[in-house]
């Protein structure tokens, strides 16, 4: 099993797309192993998006990501990192298939609904940056009991 780190971004929170997106992951056999809301700080974002701080769009990205609280998730599945990136679609929603999260809900390359780790190394770093080990859980799956 593999873990990936996801942020449901401020646009997703305001547009009430949280449930739809979590359903997509659950329907694809991802387990939620950690979840919390957080108001991200500019300092934390500088670390999370360290590879982008020199980009001309960085001030807009910082502004957007601090607009309101976000939902932070750790999701576990076979091949979770690559499969989550496939489910969310490419960075620019205009290039994303309509059945992907960004294709369905994204407004622009900036306001693109969701973050998911892009490699094993970044998943490991991002999970430990946002969650303590004691905040991560595993819950054994049970089928819905038949109603009698
Ligand atoms: O999120 P993803 O890994 O697909 O893309 P990234 O290159 O790591 O960029 C991180 C985030 O910066 C994106 O998800 C966008 O919100 C934003 N971005 C932007 O506003 N304009 C760009 N040209 C590239 C990224
Ligand atoms: Mg990225």
mmCIF file of C-alpha atoms and ligand atoms in Angstrom:
data_model
loop_
_atom_site.group_PDB
_atom_site.id
_atom_site.type_symbol
_atom_site.label_atom_id
_atom_site.label_comp_id
_atom_site.label_asym_id
_atom_site.label_seq_id
_atom_site.Cartn_x
_atom_site.Cartn_y
_atom_site.Cartn_z
ATOM 1 C CA UNK A 1 0.000 0.000 0.000
ATOM 2 C CA UNK A 2 1.090 3.556 -0.707
ATOM 3 C CA UNK A 3 0.113 6.926 0.782
ATOM 4 C CA UNK A 4 -0.383 10.250 -0.927
ATOM 5 C CA UNK A 5 -1.082 13.742 0.380
ATOM 6 C CA UNK A 6 -4.043 15.795 -0.875
ATOM 7 C CA UNK A 7 -5.220 19.368 -0.288
ATOM 8 C CA UNK A 8 -8.791 20.333 -1.156
ATOM 9 C CA UNK A 9 -8.040 23.946 -2.049
ATOM 10 C CA UNK A 10 -9.994 27.112 -1.083
ATOM 11 C CA UNK A 11 -12.092 27.091 -4.300
ATOM 12 C CA UNK A 12 -13.185 23.506 -3.599
ATOM 13 C CA UNK A 13 -14.195 24.419 -0.035
ATOM 14 C CA UNK A 14 -16.274 27.457 -1.103
ATOM 15 C CA UNK A 15 -17.981 25.603 -3.966
ATOM 16 C CA UNK A 16 -18.953 22.690 -1.661
ATOM 17 C CA UNK A 17 -17.272 20.060 -3.814
ATOM 18 C CA UNK A 18 -15.638 18.279 -0.853
ATOM 19 C CA UNK A 19 -18.121 15.395 -0.706
ATOM 20 C CA UNK A 20 -18.058 14.742 -4.438
ATOM 21 C CA UNK A 21 -14.269 14.583 -4.511
ATOM 22 C CA UNK A 22 -13.959 12.335 -1.455
ATOM 23 C CA UNK A 23 -16.579 10.030 -3.032
ATOM 24 C CA UNK A 24 -14.439 9.709 -6.150
ATOM 25 C CA UNK A 25 -11.460 8.596 -4.079
ATOM 26 C CA UNK A 26 -13.524 6.169 -1.981
ATOM 27 C CA UNK A 27 -15.154 4.717 -5.106
ATOM 28 C CA UNK A 28 -11.630 4.043 -6.380
ATOM 29 C CA UNK A 29 -10.618 2.143 -3.219
ATOM 30 C CA UNK A 30 -8.634 4.921 -1.547
ATOM 31 C CA UNK A 31 -8.838 4.867 2.253
ATOM 32 C CA UNK A 32 -8.876 8.170 4.183
ATOM 33 C CA UNK A 33 -6.147 7.586 6.773
ATOM 34 C CA UNK A 34 -5.890 11.215 7.954
ATOM 35 C CA UNK A 35 -8.002 14.379 7.588
ATOM 36 C CA UNK A 36 -8.132 17.876 9.059
ATOM 37 C CA UNK A 37 -9.076 21.429 8.155
ATOM 38 C CA UNK A 38 -6.401 24.109 8.349
ATOM 39 C CA UNK A 39 -5.901 27.763 7.521
ATOM 40 C CA UNK A 40 -2.537 27.600 5.712
ATOM 41 C CA UNK A 41 0.056 30.248 6.538
ATOM 42 C CA UNK A 42 2.266 32.018 4.008
ATOM 43 C CA UNK A 43 5.328 30.468 5.680
ATOM 44 C CA UNK A 44 3.994 26.919 5.358
ATOM 45 C CA UNK A 45 3.082 27.559 1.709
ATOM 46 C CA UNK A 46 6.617 28.790 0.973
ATOM 47 C CA UNK A 47 7.863 25.378 2.105
ATOM 48 C CA UNK A 48 5.117 23.377 0.389
ATOM 49 C CA UNK A 49 5.554 25.252 -2.914
ATOM 50 C CA UNK A 50 9.327 25.855 -2.530
ATOM 51 C CA UNK A 51 9.874 24.831 -6.172
ATOM 52 C CA UNK A 52 7.560 27.659 -7.319
ATOM 53 C CA UNK A 53 8.409 30.680 -5.121
ATOM 54 C CA UNK A 54 10.462 32.275 -7.952
ATOM 55 C CA UNK A 55 7.580 31.983 -10.466
ATOM 56 C CA UNK A 56 5.695 35.107 -11.567
ATOM 57 C CA UNK A 57 2.390 33.502 -10.491
ATOM 58 C CA UNK A 58 3.617 32.743 -6.946
ATOM 59 C CA UNK A 59 2.033 35.844 -5.263
ATOM 60 C CA UNK A 60 -1.344 34.896 -6.786
ATOM 61 C CA UNK A 61 -0.877 31.272 -5.651
ATOM 62 C CA UNK A 62 -0.095 32.408 -2.092
ATOM 63 C CA UNK A 63 -3.114 34.735 -2.078
ATOM 64 C CA UNK A 64 -5.409 31.974 -3.378
ATOM 65 C CA UNK A 65 -4.203 29.245 -1.017
ATOM 66 C CA UNK A 66 -4.694 31.501 2.046
ATOM 67 C CA UNK A 67 -8.189 32.728 1.039
ATOM 68 C CA UNK A 68 -9.921 30.430 3.531
ATOM 69 C CA UNK A 69 -9.347 27.084 5.295
ATOM 70 C CA UNK A 70 -8.604 23.962 3.273
ATOM 71 C CA UNK A 71 -9.026 20.235 3.894
ATOM 72 C CA UNK A 72 -5.827 18.204 4.265
ATOM 73 C CA UNK A 73 -5.995 14.461 3.580
ATOM 74 C CA UNK A 74 -3.722 11.451 3.573
ATOM 75 C CA UNK A 75 -5.098 8.761 1.265
ATOM 76 C CA UNK A 76 -3.904 5.178 1.106
ATOM 77 C CA UNK A 77 -4.276 2.795 -1.855
ATOM 78 C CA UNK A 78 -2.302 0.535 -4.154
ATOM 79 C CA UNK A 79 -0.240 2.853 -6.343
ATOM 80 C CA UNK A 80 -1.917 5.842 -4.625
ATOM 81 C CA UNK A 81 0.402 8.583 -5.924
ATOM 82 C CA UNK A 82 0.055 7.914 -9.653
ATOM 83 C CA UNK A 83 -3.622 6.943 -9.401
ATOM 84 C CA UNK A 84 -4.522 10.122 -7.452
ATOM 85 C CA UNK A 85 -2.752 12.283 -10.057
ATOM 86 C CA UNK A 86 -4.735 10.466 -12.777
ATOM 87 C CA UNK A 87 -8.032 11.074 -10.948
ATOM 88 C CA UNK A 88 -7.346 14.804 -10.455
ATOM 89 C CA UNK A 89 -6.152 15.507 -14.018
ATOM 90 C CA UNK A 90 -3.500 17.946 -15.317
ATOM 91 C CA UNK A 91 -2.683 21.318 -13.677
ATOM 92 C CA UNK A 92 -4.647 23.315 -16.283
ATOM 93 C CA UNK A 93 -8.350 22.320 -16.079
ATOM 94 C CA UNK A 94 -8.777 23.259 -19.759
ATOM 95 C CA UNK A 95 -6.530 20.320 -20.619
ATOM 96 C CA UNK A 96 -8.271 17.970 -18.178
ATOM 97 C CA UNK A 97 -10.832 15.319 -19.170
ATOM 98 C CA UNK A 98 -14.320 16.140 -17.869
ATOM 99 C CA UNK A 99 -14.347 13.017 -15.698
ATOM 100 C CA UNK A 100 -11.325 14.223 -13.697
ATOM 101 C CA UNK A 101 -11.646 16.411 -10.589
ATOM 102 C CA UNK A 102 -9.965 19.411 -12.216
ATOM 103 C CA UNK A 103 -11.861 18.864 -15.481
ATOM 104 C CA UNK A 104 -15.154 18.820 -13.585
ATOM 105 C CA UNK A 105 -14.604 21.686 -11.116
ATOM 106 C CA UNK A 106 -11.473 23.693 -12.015
ATOM 107 C CA UNK A 107 -11.832 27.327 -13.109
ATOM 108 C CA UNK A 108 -8.237 28.094 -14.150
ATOM 109 C CA UNK A 109 -4.636 26.873 -13.876
ATOM 110 C CA UNK A 110 -4.474 28.725 -10.535
ATOM 111 C CA UNK A 111 -7.918 27.827 -9.158
ATOM 112 C CA UNK A 112 -7.698 24.111 -9.903
ATOM 113 C CA UNK A 113 -9.451 22.612 -6.858
ATOM 114 C CA UNK A 114 -6.954 20.091 -5.541
ATOM 115 C CA UNK A 115 -3.323 19.263 -4.799
ATOM 116 C CA UNK A 116 -1.929 15.722 -4.835
ATOM 117 C CA UNK A 117 1.702 14.663 -4.308
ATOM 118 C CA UNK A 118 3.648 14.081 -7.517
ATOM 119 C CA UNK A 119 6.249 11.491 -6.374
ATOM 120 C CA UNK A 120 7.139 9.085 -3.543
ATOM 121 C CA UNK A 121 9.657 11.583 -2.166
ATOM 122 C CA UNK A 122 7.205 14.506 -2.133
ATOM 123 C CA UNK A 123 4.394 12.349 -0.693
ATOM 124 C CA UNK A 124 6.609 11.309 2.233
ATOM 125 C CA UNK A 125 7.791 14.870 2.887
ATOM 126 C CA UNK A 126 4.337 16.430 2.509
ATOM 127 C CA UNK A 127 2.620 13.893 4.796
ATOM 128 C CA UNK A 128 5.184 14.486 7.553
ATOM 129 C CA UNK A 129 4.985 18.269 7.065
ATOM 130 C CA UNK A 130 1.211 18.382 7.651
ATOM 131 C CA UNK A 131 0.487 15.375 9.916
ATOM 132 C CA UNK A 132 1.983 13.755 13.002
ATOM 133 C CA UNK A 133 2.147 9.927 12.891
ATOM 134 C CA UNK A 134 -0.431 9.933 15.750
ATOM 135 C CA UNK A 135 -2.938 11.677 13.434
ATOM 136 C CA UNK A 136 -2.818 8.875 10.860
ATOM 137 C CA UNK A 137 -5.151 5.891 11.276
ATOM 138 C CA UNK A 138 -6.068 2.694 9.474
ATOM 139 C CA UNK A 139 -9.654 1.472 9.582
ATOM 140 C CA UNK A 140 -10.391 -2.044 8.356
ATOM 141 C CA UNK A 141 -12.984 -2.051 5.575
ATOM 142 C CA UNK A 142 -16.349 -3.679 6.320
ATOM 143 C CA UNK A 143 -19.124 -4.216 3.795
ATOM 144 C CA UNK A 144 -22.543 -2.689 4.593
ATOM 145 C CA UNK A 145 -24.483 -5.379 6.495
ATOM 146 C CA UNK A 146 -27.546 -6.728 4.670
ATOM 147 C CA UNK A 147 -30.757 -5.093 5.976
ATOM 148 C CA UNK A 148 -33.132 -7.691 7.407
HETATM 149 O O1 LIG B 1 -0.575 21.127 -8.687
HETATM 150 P P1 LIG B 1 0.313 20.549 -9.760
HETATM 151 O O2 LIG B 1 1.348 19.570 -9.226
HETATM 152 O O3 LIG B 1 -0.490 19.990 -10.908
HETATM 153 O O4 LIG B 1 1.131 21.794 -10.413
HETATM 154 P P2 LIG B 1 2.467 22.541 -9.909
HETATM 155 O O5 LIG B 1 3.266 22.846 -11.125
HETATM 156 O O6 LIG B 1 3.127 21.812 -8.781
HETATM 157 O O7 LIG B 1 1.890 23.946 -9.388
HETATM 158 C C1 LIG B 1 1.297 24.044 -8.117
HETATM 159 C C2 LIG B 1 0.085 24.942 -8.238
HETATM 160 O O8 LIG B 1 0.476 26.259 -8.657
HETATM 161 C C3 LIG B 1 -0.939 24.502 -9.282
HETATM 162 O O9 LIG B 1 -1.777 23.444 -8.852
HETATM 163 C C4 LIG B 1 -1.689 25.799 -9.528
HETATM 164 O O10 LIG B 1 -2.627 26.082 -8.496
HETATM 165 C C5 LIG B 1 -0.541 26.842 -9.459
HETATM 166 N N1 LIG B 1 0.011 27.167 -10.799
HETATM 167 C C6 LIG B 1 -0.376 28.366 -11.418
HETATM 168 O O11 LIG B 1 -1.159 29.138 -10.850
HETATM 169 N N2 LIG B 1 0.136 28.693 -12.666
HETATM 170 C C7 LIG B 1 1.001 27.862 -13.281
HETATM 171 N N3 LIG B 1 1.471 28.209 -14.493
HETATM 172 C C8 LIG B 1 1.388 26.653 -12.680
HETATM 173 C C9 LIG B 1 0.872 26.331 -11.426
HETATM 174 MG MG1 LIG B 2 2.898 19.907 -7.861
#
